């Protein structure tokens, strides 16, 4: 097959926006940026801009089922912990078919938002009674199947979960998350990797859920396993003050200091949230090469706090973004909020900007976090549309009211600070269309919506 040359009005590739340049793609990868080579299939995209596709490095697909249900004050204060009860109620009863239907709904929404890759932090393993399914990986496979049906790249971060808290066995819905030993998680990843070996768009990582849900020896064992197998290692850390108190009481250390002591901080580690961290902890994260995945929309929704992205970036910590609880699915909005939340607490603007840099630099930095940063956290290459990168890109409609006026010098700023999701026209993953003309290219959207709606209705009815 001859290479394809996509020719939009504006191309943002390799960190630079250009007018009149082509993105040349062959065998699922970018082969050149600039002039279309002779003999290439020319795909003209008038009135459009091409940007790298985005990556959501932290998602819990089933939490899509909570949408519309938790924005109220029931008894006493509404907090992360009361929200968690509502989340457990859904987690307690969702079955394989409904999980797959709800996940497909979510992945379709991610695709429509220009997201090519998702890190699914997956902790639903057992049946509602707490027994393994006939295939112990049933729910992980259903989640992967939903992502692949839509056409996304998926990295299933197989969670390990031991307990409710120090000295407390898993209770209620947590029995569905539980493993008997860290080996359960390691073996599950081996089986899953074998079962999906033929699909290059599926990969796996290990995810000791948190310092609350995993004892120290589990975290140490899984960190060693991830290092040995060169897998991404993801953990929730420093999301809520109560989590820090419990960790200090059990270990005499904060979560980040405990993880450092356990050898769990390293270049393949991603700490999800890392909100309540001090300067020494940030230095420890930076020294180790670990990254942080911020999930600003969820963190705002749950009242978690603000990720200190300014201090993390200044220390050289790589950042990623996640849609987490999926209360809202818009990675551009996550990038906007990473900066915007810091403005609210600091009273300043362009907090993540640097003095004297160009007009588009801040937005390019945020876009890099949303695209390349998320992929790096998931162990995926690319995200820049540089030659050699996977051809994961989105086509934006420059006539969308939210983008009208965008030009070479401010395209990224328009996209990061102002874009509406309606501007995302097409999405390509490994050079193949996943969204075309604002509609899914590989699944029937109405059928996905109908199956999703039926599953959501069942979850409400049975709740
Ligand atoms: Zn999470």
Tab-separated table of C-alpha atoms and ligand atoms in Angstrom:
chain	number	residue	atom	x	y	z
A	1	UNK	CA	0.000	0.000	0.000
A	2	UNK	CA	1.326	3.468	-0.875
A	3	UNK	CA	1.681	5.897	2.052
A	4	UNK	CA	-1.179	8.250	2.788
A	5	UNK	CA	-0.557	11.978	3.059
A	6	UNK	CA	-3.128	13.859	5.115
A	7	UNK	CA	-3.171	17.498	4.130
A	8	UNK	CA	-5.089	19.738	6.556
A	9	UNK	CA	-5.016	23.548	6.672
A	10	UNK	CA	-3.007	23.295	9.901
A	11	UNK	CA	-0.892	20.440	11.198
A	12	UNK	CA	0.385	20.324	14.754
A	13	UNK	CA	3.129	17.711	14.729
A	14	UNK	CA	6.445	17.273	16.516
A	15	UNK	CA	5.532	20.163	18.818
A	16	UNK	CA	4.969	22.733	16.092
A	17	UNK	CA	1.940	23.995	14.161
A	18	UNK	CA	2.418	24.437	10.423
A	19	UNK	CA	0.185	25.587	7.581
A	20	UNK	CA	0.158	23.511	4.410
A	21	UNK	CA	2.209	20.584	5.757
A	22	UNK	CA	1.215	16.966	5.223
A	23	UNK	CA	1.194	14.152	7.764
A	24	UNK	CA	2.516	11.101	5.946
A	25	UNK	CA	1.388	7.744	7.285
A	26	UNK	CA	2.326	4.201	6.334
A	27	UNK	CA	1.625	0.935	8.118
A	28	UNK	CA	0.109	2.658	11.118
A	29	UNK	CA	2.986	5.061	11.720
A	30	UNK	CA	3.970	8.583	10.838
A	31	UNK	CA	6.747	8.395	8.269
A	32	UNK	CA	7.180	12.097	7.526
A	33	UNK	CA	5.889	15.566	8.326
A	34	UNK	CA	6.062	18.194	5.597
A	35	UNK	CA	5.771	17.543	1.877
A	36	UNK	CA	3.642	14.706	0.524
A	37	UNK	CA	5.952	12.198	-1.221
A	38	UNK	CA	5.281	11.388	-4.886
A	39	UNK	CA	2.921	8.454	-5.255
A	40	UNK	CA	1.244	8.961	-1.885
A	41	UNK	CA	-2.538	8.801	-1.561
A	42	UNK	CA	-3.402	12.406	-0.899
A	43	UNK	CA	-6.213	12.945	1.640
A	44	UNK	CA	-7.142	16.628	1.557
A	45	UNK	CA	-8.670	17.959	4.763
A	46	UNK	CA	-9.781	21.498	3.919
A	47	UNK	CA	-10.987	23.564	6.870
A	48	UNK	CA	-9.400	21.131	9.326
A	49	UNK	CA	-6.491	20.916	11.721
A	50	UNK	CA	-4.642	17.695	12.598
A	51	UNK	CA	-3.350	17.258	16.148
A	52	UNK	CA	-1.936	14.331	18.103
A	53	UNK	CA	-4.697	12.189	19.625
A	54	UNK	CA	-4.941	12.331	23.419
A	55	UNK	CA	-4.528	9.661	26.100
A	56	UNK	CA	-6.534	9.153	29.280
A	57	UNK	CA	-4.000	7.474	31.552
A	58	UNK	CA	-6.433	6.783	34.376
A	59	UNK	CA	-10.014	5.590	33.937
A	60	UNK	CA	-12.496	3.380	35.752
A	61	UNK	CA	-14.960	2.591	32.961
A	62	UNK	CA	-17.717	1.179	35.185
A	63	UNK	CA	-17.941	4.476	37.076
A	64	UNK	CA	-19.672	5.874	33.979
A	65	UNK	CA	-22.728	4.239	35.579
A	66	UNK	CA	-22.611	6.744	38.453
A	67	UNK	CA	-23.215	9.688	36.171
A	68	UNK	CA	-26.279	11.674	37.164
A	69	UNK	CA	-26.571	9.895	40.522
A	70	UNK	CA	-24.156	11.502	42.960
A	71	UNK	CA	-24.593	15.274	42.744
A	72	UNK	CA	-26.521	15.648	45.976
A	73	UNK	CA	-26.105	16.001	49.696
A	74	UNK	CA	-27.832	13.012	51.284
A	75	UNK	CA	-27.168	12.610	55.004
A	76	UNK	CA	-24.502	14.756	56.673
A	77	UNK	CA	-21.631	16.026	54.559
A	78	UNK	CA	-21.201	14.944	50.959
A	79	UNK	CA	-17.528	13.955	50.587
A	80	UNK	CA	-15.226	11.622	48.700
A	81	UNK	CA	-16.203	8.982	51.254
A	82	UNK	CA	-19.971	9.322	50.749
A	83	UNK	CA	-19.372	9.283	46.981
A	84	UNK	CA	-17.391	6.075	47.471
A	85	UNK	CA	-20.465	4.413	49.033
A	86	UNK	CA	-22.467	5.207	45.875
A	87	UNK	CA	-19.606	3.867	43.745
A	88	UNK	CA	-19.459	0.655	45.809
A	89	UNK	CA	-23.229	0.201	45.360
A	90	UNK	CA	-22.737	0.098	41.564
A	91	UNK	CA	-19.566	-1.980	41.846
A	92	UNK	CA	-21.435	-4.507	43.993
A	93	UNK	CA	-23.916	-5.499	41.320
A	94	UNK	CA	-22.605	-4.804	37.807
A	95	UNK	CA	-22.304	-8.039	35.781
A	96	UNK	CA	-20.168	-8.885	32.741
A	97	UNK	CA	-22.713	-7.890	30.067
A	98	UNK	CA	-23.620	-4.628	31.750
A	99	UNK	CA	-19.960	-3.822	32.404
A	100	UNK	CA	-19.126	-4.338	28.733
A	101	UNK	CA	-22.111	-2.199	27.667
A	102	UNK	CA	-21.258	0.651	30.051
A	103	UNK	CA	-17.573	0.483	29.127
A	104	UNK	CA	-18.419	0.652	25.409
A	105	UNK	CA	-20.464	3.783	26.087
A	106	UNK	CA	-17.512	5.347	27.857
A	107	UNK	CA	-14.931	4.348	25.246
A	108	UNK	CA	-17.159	5.702	22.490
A	109	UNK	CA	-17.312	9.016	24.353
A	110	UNK	CA	-13.518	9.021	24.762
A	111	UNK	CA	-13.062	8.382	21.035
A	112	UNK	CA	-15.447	11.204	20.168
A	113	UNK	CA	-13.325	13.454	22.397
A	114	UNK	CA	-10.149	12.711	20.422
A	115	UNK	CA	-8.732	10.150	22.856
A	116	UNK	CA	-6.878	7.278	21.170
A	117	UNK	CA	-5.480	5.470	24.215
A	118	UNK	CA	-6.957	4.659	27.592
A	119	UNK	CA	-5.403	3.286	30.749
A	120	UNK	CA	-8.133	1.316	32.404
A	121	UNK	CA	-7.344	0.911	36.118
A	122	UNK	CA	-9.333	-2.251	36.544
A	123	UNK	CA	-10.257	-3.582	39.968
A	124	UNK	CA	-13.514	-5.452	39.349
A	125	UNK	CA	-12.444	-9.089	39.259
A	126	UNK	CA	-14.875	-11.369	41.081
A	127	UNK	CA	-18.604	-12.056	40.814
A	128	UNK	CA	-21.089	-10.231	43.050
A	129	UNK	CA	-20.806	-13.008	45.663
A	130	UNK	CA	-17.031	-12.575	45.807
A	131	UNK	CA	-16.199	-15.828	43.956
A	132	UNK	CA	-13.985	-15.958	40.854
A	133	UNK	CA	-15.783	-16.178	37.511
A	134	UNK	CA	-15.307	-19.434	35.549
A	135	UNK	CA	-12.729	-17.395	33.657
A	136	UNK	CA	-11.070	-15.369	36.428
A	137	UNK	CA	-10.220	-12.657	33.885
A	138	UNK	CA	-13.794	-12.366	32.578
A	139	UNK	CA	-14.355	-8.727	33.548
A	140	UNK	CA	-10.902	-7.589	32.416
A	141	UNK	CA	-11.511	-9.232	29.046
A	142	UNK	CA	-14.939	-7.612	28.733
A	143	UNK	CA	-13.375	-4.205	29.380
A	144	UNK	CA	-10.637	-4.774	26.798
A	145	UNK	CA	-13.225	-6.062	24.302
A	146	UNK	CA	-15.323	-2.907	24.716
A	147	UNK	CA	-12.327	-0.651	24.054
A	148	UNK	CA	-11.193	-2.639	21.032
A	149	UNK	CA	-14.699	-2.776	19.540
A	150	UNK	CA	-14.755	1.026	19.507
A	151	UNK	CA	-11.155	1.028	18.180
A	152	UNK	CA	-9.150	2.450	21.071
A	153	UNK	CA	-5.722	1.404	22.238
A	154	UNK	CA	-6.125	0.051	25.746
A	155	UNK	CA	-3.689	-0.579	28.555
A	156	UNK	CA	-5.426	-2.600	31.230
A	157	UNK	CA	-3.813	-1.783	34.548
A	158	UNK	CA	-4.722	-4.862	36.504
A	159	UNK	CA	-5.330	-3.764	40.071
A	160	UNK	CA	-4.374	-5.749	43.146
A	161	UNK	CA	-6.552	-5.306	46.206
A	162	UNK	CA	-6.107	-6.990	49.568
A	163	UNK	CA	-8.104	-5.261	52.251
A	164	UNK	CA	-10.466	-2.507	53.366
A	165	UNK	CA	-7.642	-0.962	55.389
A	166	UNK	CA	-4.902	-1.897	57.847
A	167	UNK	CA	-6.052	-5.062	59.638
A	168	UNK	CA	-9.491	-5.061	57.962
A	169	UNK	CA	-10.467	-7.668	55.361
A	170	UNK	CA	-12.310	-6.578	52.227
A	171	UNK	CA	-15.968	-5.895	52.992
A	172	UNK	CA	-19.093	-5.605	50.815
A	173	UNK	CA	-18.305	-4.634	47.230
A	174	UNK	CA	-14.589	-4.799	48.014
A	175	UNK	CA	-14.863	-8.606	47.946
A	176	UNK	CA	-15.285	-8.282	44.180
A	177	UNK	CA	-11.933	-6.449	43.976
A	178	UNK	CA	-9.978	-8.806	46.211
A	179	UNK	CA	-7.034	-11.047	45.417
A	180	UNK	CA	-5.695	-13.732	47.734
A	181	UNK	CA	-2.086	-12.723	47.099
A	182	UNK	CA	-0.062	-10.365	44.888
A	183	UNK	CA	0.691	-13.390	42.697
A	184	UNK	CA	-2.994	-13.396	41.675
A	185	UNK	CA	-2.496	-10.037	39.980
A	186	UNK	CA	0.851	-10.997	38.429
A	187	UNK	CA	-0.559	-14.261	37.060
A	188	UNK	CA	-3.677	-12.525	35.744
A	189	UNK	CA	-1.485	-10.130	33.750
A	190	UNK	CA	0.465	-13.077	32.318
A	191	UNK	CA	-2.753	-14.838	31.257
A	192	UNK	CA	-4.266	-11.666	29.847
A	193	UNK	CA	-1.116	-10.799	27.898
A	194	UNK	CA	-1.108	-14.296	26.389
A	195	UNK	CA	-4.810	-14.095	25.515
A	196	UNK	CA	-4.305	-10.753	23.725
A	197	UNK	CA	-0.881	-11.436	22.200
A	198	UNK	CA	-2.281	-11.113	18.667
A	199	UNK	CA	-3.537	-7.560	19.204
A	200	UNK	CA	-0.761	-4.927	19.234
A	201	UNK	CA	-3.210	-2.309	20.500
A	202	UNK	CA	-3.723	-4.091	23.838
A	203	UNK	CA	-1.197	-4.127	26.661
A	204	UNK	CA	-1.109	-4.498	30.420
A	205	UNK	CA	0.284	-3.066	33.604
A	206	UNK	CA	0.192	-3.746	37.339
A	207	UNK	CA	-1.703	-1.556	39.762
A	208	UNK	CA	-1.478	-2.135	43.499
A	209	UNK	CA	-4.657	-0.172	44.236
A	210	UNK	CA	-3.328	2.103	47.015
A	211	UNK	CA	-1.396	2.012	50.266
A	212	UNK	CA	-4.747	1.577	51.972
A	213	UNK	CA	-5.882	-1.440	49.948
A	214	UNK	CA	-2.485	-3.174	49.704
A	215	UNK	CA	-0.145	-4.042	52.561
A	216	UNK	CA	3.516	-3.124	52.239
A	217	UNK	CA	4.657	-6.603	51.210
A	218	UNK	CA	2.151	-6.687	48.321
A	219	UNK	CA	3.346	-3.340	47.022
A	220	UNK	CA	6.995	-4.411	47.296
A	221	UNK	CA	6.293	-7.681	45.451
A	222	UNK	CA	4.266	-6.076	42.666
A	223	UNK	CA	6.769	-3.251	42.192
A	224	UNK	CA	9.522	-5.859	41.786
A	225	UNK	CA	7.368	-7.844	39.356
A	226	UNK	CA	6.580	-4.746	37.275
A	227	UNK	CA	10.280	-3.844	37.160
A	228	UNK	CA	11.255	-7.386	36.183
A	229	UNK	CA	8.687	-7.507	33.374
A	230	UNK	CA	9.103	-3.847	32.402
A	231	UNK	CA	5.402	-3.148	32.947
A	232	UNK	CA	3.811	0.146	33.914
A	233	UNK	CA	3.102	0.324	37.661
A	234	UNK	CA	0.198	2.553	38.682
A	235	UNK	CA	-1.037	3.356	42.192
A	236	UNK	CA	-3.532	5.786	43.687
A	237	UNK	CA	-1.538	7.939	46.113
A	238	UNK	CA	-2.096	11.022	48.280
A	239	UNK	CA	-5.634	11.697	47.075
A	240	UNK	CA	-7.329	12.330	50.440
A	241	UNK	CA	-6.040	13.581	53.820
A	242	UNK	CA	-7.635	10.602	55.585
A	243	UNK	CA	-5.540	8.261	53.439
A	244	UNK	CA	-2.384	10.046	54.644
A	245	UNK	CA	-3.457	9.808	58.290
A	246	UNK	CA	-4.141	6.059	58.000
A	247	UNK	CA	-0.795	5.512	56.245
A	248	UNK	CA	1.094	7.447	58.931
A	249	UNK	CA	-0.688	5.452	61.647
A	250	UNK	CA	0.178	2.116	60.013
A	251	UNK	CA	3.630	2.796	58.597
A	252	UNK	CA	4.842	5.963	60.290
A	253	UNK	CA	5.234	7.513	56.846
A	254	UNK	CA	3.168	9.238	54.172
A	255	UNK	CA	2.152	7.223	51.094
A	256	UNK	CA	4.909	8.677	48.897
A	257	UNK	CA	7.627	8.077	51.504
A	258	UNK	CA	6.321	4.549	52.058
A	259	UNK	CA	6.347	3.847	48.305
A	260	UNK	CA	9.908	5.127	48.067
A	261	UNK	CA	10.933	2.858	50.947
A	262	UNK	CA	9.246	-0.130	49.236
A	263	UNK	CA	11.095	0.419	45.960
A	264	UNK	CA	7.831	1.284	44.232
A	265	UNK	CA	8.981	4.624	42.805
A	266	UNK	CA	10.769	4.301	39.491
A	267	UNK	CA	10.664	5.369	35.860
A	268	UNK	CA	7.728	3.068	35.061
A	269	UNK	CA	5.698	4.189	38.109
A	270	UNK	CA	2.738	6.530	37.871
A	271	UNK	CA	1.207	7.993	41.014
A	272	UNK	CA	-2.427	8.842	40.419
A	273	UNK	CA	-3.443	12.151	42.068
A	274	UNK	CA	-0.383	12.985	44.272
A	275	UNK	CA	-2.295	15.986	45.622
A	276	UNK	CA	-1.204	16.050	49.246
A	277	UNK	CA	2.569	15.995	48.811
A	278	UNK	CA	5.294	18.176	50.290
A	279	UNK	CA	8.507	19.434	48.725
A	280	UNK	CA	10.620	16.494	49.881
A	281	UNK	CA	8.113	14.037	48.474
A	282	UNK	CA	8.085	15.858	45.142
A	283	UNK	CA	11.893	15.682	45.135
A	284	UNK	CA	11.721	11.926	45.838
A	285	UNK	CA	9.257	11.400	42.998
A	286	UNK	CA	11.469	13.428	40.655
A	287	UNK	CA	14.653	11.579	41.672
A	288	UNK	CA	13.056	8.223	40.983
A	289	UNK	CA	11.823	9.150	37.503
A	290	UNK	CA	8.210	8.370	38.478
A	291	UNK	CA	5.357	10.346	36.972
A	292	UNK	CA	2.074	11.739	38.255
A	293	UNK	CA	-1.319	11.365	36.630
A	294	UNK	CA	-3.659	14.220	37.507
A	295	UNK	CA	-7.405	13.824	37.057
A	296	UNK	CA	-8.570	17.417	37.623
A	297	UNK	CA	-12.228	17.009	36.692
A	298	UNK	CA	-12.701	14.063	39.043
A	299	UNK	CA	-10.552	15.673	41.740
A	300	UNK	CA	-12.790	18.738	41.569
A	301	UNK	CA	-15.948	16.618	41.493
A	302	UNK	CA	-14.866	14.622	44.552
A	303	UNK	CA	-13.434	17.552	46.479
A	304	UNK	CA	-9.955	15.946	46.557
A	305	UNK	CA	-7.867	19.061	46.096
A	306	UNK	CA	-5.511	20.472	43.474
A	307	UNK	CA	-2.540	18.608	41.995
A	308	UNK	CA	0.555	20.827	42.487
A	309	UNK	CA	1.402	20.603	38.800
A	310	UNK	CA	3.535	23.747	39.017
A	311	UNK	CA	5.836	22.294	41.682
A	312	UNK	CA	5.862	18.864	40.008
A	313	UNK	CA	6.806	20.291	36.595
A	314	UNK	CA	9.436	22.551	38.157
A	315	UNK	CA	10.990	19.458	39.759
A	316	UNK	CA	10.953	17.645	36.402
A	317	UNK	CA	8.198	15.120	37.219
A	318	UNK	CA	6.490	13.868	34.037
A	319	UNK	CA	2.734	14.473	34.090
A	320	UNK	CA	-0.236	12.688	32.544
A	321	UNK	CA	-3.997	13.240	32.641
A	322	UNK	CA	-6.890	10.905	33.325
A	323	UNK	CA	-10.661	11.033	33.147
A	324	UNK	CA	-10.809	8.766	36.236
A	325	UNK	CA	-14.468	8.614	37.384
A	326	UNK	CA	-15.579	9.754	33.922
A	327	UNK	CA	-18.096	12.208	35.346
A	328	UNK	CA	-17.117	14.259	32.299
A	329	UNK	CA	-15.096	13.000	29.336
A	330	UNK	CA	-12.980	15.717	27.783
A	331	UNK	CA	-9.193	15.496	27.910
A	332	UNK	CA	-8.811	19.087	26.625
A	333	UNK	CA	-10.923	20.165	29.609
A	334	UNK	CA	-8.621	18.148	31.900
A	335	UNK	CA	-5.598	19.969	30.473
A	336	UNK	CA	-7.422	23.295	30.898
A	337	UNK	CA	-8.292	22.427	34.510
A	338	UNK	CA	-4.732	21.353	35.376
A	339	UNK	CA	-3.775	24.999	34.805
A	340	UNK	CA	-7.129	26.522	35.767
A	341	UNK	CA	-7.266	25.019	39.269
A	342	UNK	CA	-3.833	26.465	40.006
A	343	UNK	CA	-5.110	29.899	38.933
A	344	UNK	CA	-7.988	29.632	41.408
A	345	UNK	CA	-5.715	28.827	44.327
A	346	UNK	CA	-2.846	31.187	43.374
A	347	UNK	CA	-4.701	34.223	42.070
A	348	UNK	CA	-2.349	34.269	39.087
A	349	UNK	CA	-2.630	33.407	35.410
A	350	UNK	CA	-0.432	31.180	33.212
A	351	UNK	CA	0.888	29.401	36.313
A	352	UNK	CA	2.406	26.610	34.201
A	353	UNK	CA	3.832	29.107	31.724
A	354	UNK	CA	7.428	30.297	31.720
A	355	UNK	CA	8.543	33.882	31.536
A	356	UNK	CA	9.286	35.115	28.067
A	357	UNK	CA	8.064	32.090	26.127
A	358	UNK	CA	5.832	32.352	23.038
A	359	UNK	CA	2.049	32.764	22.961
A	360	UNK	CA	1.366	29.080	22.244
A	361	UNK	CA	3.980	27.579	24.592
A	362	UNK	CA	1.768	27.021	27.641
A	363	UNK	CA	-0.916	25.316	25.569
A	364	UNK	CA	1.704	23.172	23.795
A	365	UNK	CA	3.004	22.112	27.221
A	366	UNK	CA	-0.506	21.146	28.358
A	367	UNK	CA	-1.209	19.365	25.081
A	368	UNK	CA	2.021	17.425	25.493
A	369	UNK	CA	0.828	16.262	28.937
A	370	UNK	CA	-2.566	15.261	27.486
A	371	UNK	CA	-1.072	13.363	24.537
A	372	UNK	CA	2.531	12.208	24.962
A	373	UNK	CA	2.486	12.354	28.776
A	374	UNK	CA	-0.487	10.010	29.078
A	375	UNK	CA	1.010	7.560	26.618
A	376	UNK	CA	4.364	7.552	28.396
A	377	UNK	CA	2.607	6.776	31.704
A	378	UNK	CA	1.004	3.791	29.988
A	379	UNK	CA	4.236	2.520	28.464
A	380	UNK	CA	3.135	3.628	24.976
A	381	UNK	CA	5.414	5.406	22.542
A	382	UNK	CA	4.412	8.427	20.495
A	383	UNK	CA	2.086	11.335	21.127
A	384	UNK	CA	3.985	13.940	19.105
A	385	UNK	CA	3.226	12.818	15.563
A	386	UNK	CA	6.955	12.869	14.946
A	387	UNK	CA	8.288	10.492	12.270
A	388	UNK	CA	8.235	6.987	13.746
A	389	UNK	CA	5.333	7.687	16.129
A	390	UNK	CA	2.157	5.624	15.884
A	391	UNK	CA	-0.354	7.414	13.632
A	392	UNK	CA	-2.803	8.268	16.414
A	393	UNK	CA	-4.239	11.636	15.439
A	394	UNK	CA	-7.381	13.711	15.535
A	395	UNK	CA	-8.878	15.964	12.921
A	396	UNK	CA	-10.465	19.156	14.259
A	397	UNK	CA	-13.063	21.189	12.392
A	398	UNK	CA	-11.698	24.732	12.148
A	399	UNK	CA	-15.219	25.942	11.323
A	400	UNK	CA	-16.515	24.730	14.695
A	401	UNK	CA	-17.632	27.923	16.496
A	402	UNK	CA	-15.212	27.141	19.327
A	403	UNK	CA	-12.185	27.170	16.990
A	404	UNK	CA	-12.980	29.836	14.396
A	405	UNK	CA	-9.999	32.162	14.101
A	406	UNK	CA	-7.366	29.612	15.116
A	407	UNK	CA	-4.148	30.099	13.165
A	408	UNK	CA	-0.656	28.640	12.994
A	409	UNK	CA	0.606	30.645	15.979
A	410	UNK	CA	-2.259	29.939	18.380
A	411	UNK	CA	-3.797	26.646	17.319
A	412	UNK	CA	-2.779	24.823	20.501
A	413	UNK	CA	-4.093	27.657	22.667
A	414	UNK	CA	-7.448	27.573	20.892
A	415	UNK	CA	-7.626	23.791	21.289
A	416	UNK	CA	-6.523	23.571	24.931
A	417	UNK	CA	-8.313	26.617	26.309
A	418	UNK	CA	-11.447	26.930	24.180
A	419	UNK	CA	-12.302	23.846	22.143
A	420	UNK	CA	-15.720	22.220	22.427
A	421	UNK	CA	-15.802	18.484	21.901
A	422	UNK	CA	-18.034	19.091	18.883
A	423	UNK	CA	-14.901	20.264	17.045
A	424	UNK	CA	-13.427	16.744	17.024
A	425	UNK	CA	-14.330	15.477	13.561
A	426	UNK	CA	-12.172	12.391	13.043
A	427	UNK	CA	-9.942	10.149	15.117
A	428	UNK	CA	-7.358	7.761	13.735
A	429	UNK	CA	-5.670	5.058	15.795
A	430	UNK	CA	-2.638	3.366	14.230
A	431	UNK	CA	-3.655	5.011	10.963
A	432	UNK	CA	-7.151	3.494	10.973
A	433	UNK	CA	-10.314	5.577	11.309
A	434	UNK	CA	-12.149	5.240	14.629
A	435	UNK	CA	-14.293	8.389	14.365
A	436	UNK	CA	-15.269	9.971	11.034
A	437	UNK	CA	-17.378	13.084	10.632
A	438	UNK	CA	-18.049	13.170	14.376
A	439	UNK	CA	-19.440	9.621	14.448
A	440	UNK	CA	-17.926	6.286	15.417
A	441	UNK	CA	-16.542	4.493	12.385
A	442	UNK	CA	-16.400	0.933	13.749
A	443	UNK	CA	-19.483	0.564	15.937
A	444	UNK	CA	-23.107	1.519	15.480
A	445	UNK	CA	-23.453	4.437	17.902
A	446	UNK	CA	-27.176	3.933	18.322
A	447	UNK	CA	-26.685	0.281	19.235
A	448	UNK	CA	-23.920	1.176	21.738
A	449	UNK	CA	-26.180	3.826	23.268
A	450	UNK	CA	-29.174	1.468	23.429
A	451	UNK	CA	-27.166	-1.322	25.095
A	452	UNK	CA	-25.587	1.190	27.466
A	453	UNK	CA	-28.934	2.715	28.380
A	454	UNK	CA	-30.439	-0.720	29.068
A	455	UNK	CA	-27.491	-1.618	31.321
A	456	UNK	CA	-27.744	1.705	33.201
A	457	UNK	CA	-31.495	1.214	33.670
A	458	UNK	CA	-30.923	-2.300	35.046
A	459	UNK	CA	-28.308	-0.982	37.482
A	460	UNK	CA	-30.753	1.632	38.782
A	461	UNK	CA	-33.647	-0.850	38.953
A	462	UNK	CA	-31.616	-3.477	40.806
A	463	UNK	CA	-30.008	-0.895	43.109
B	1	LIG	ZN1	-8.913	6.141	40.291
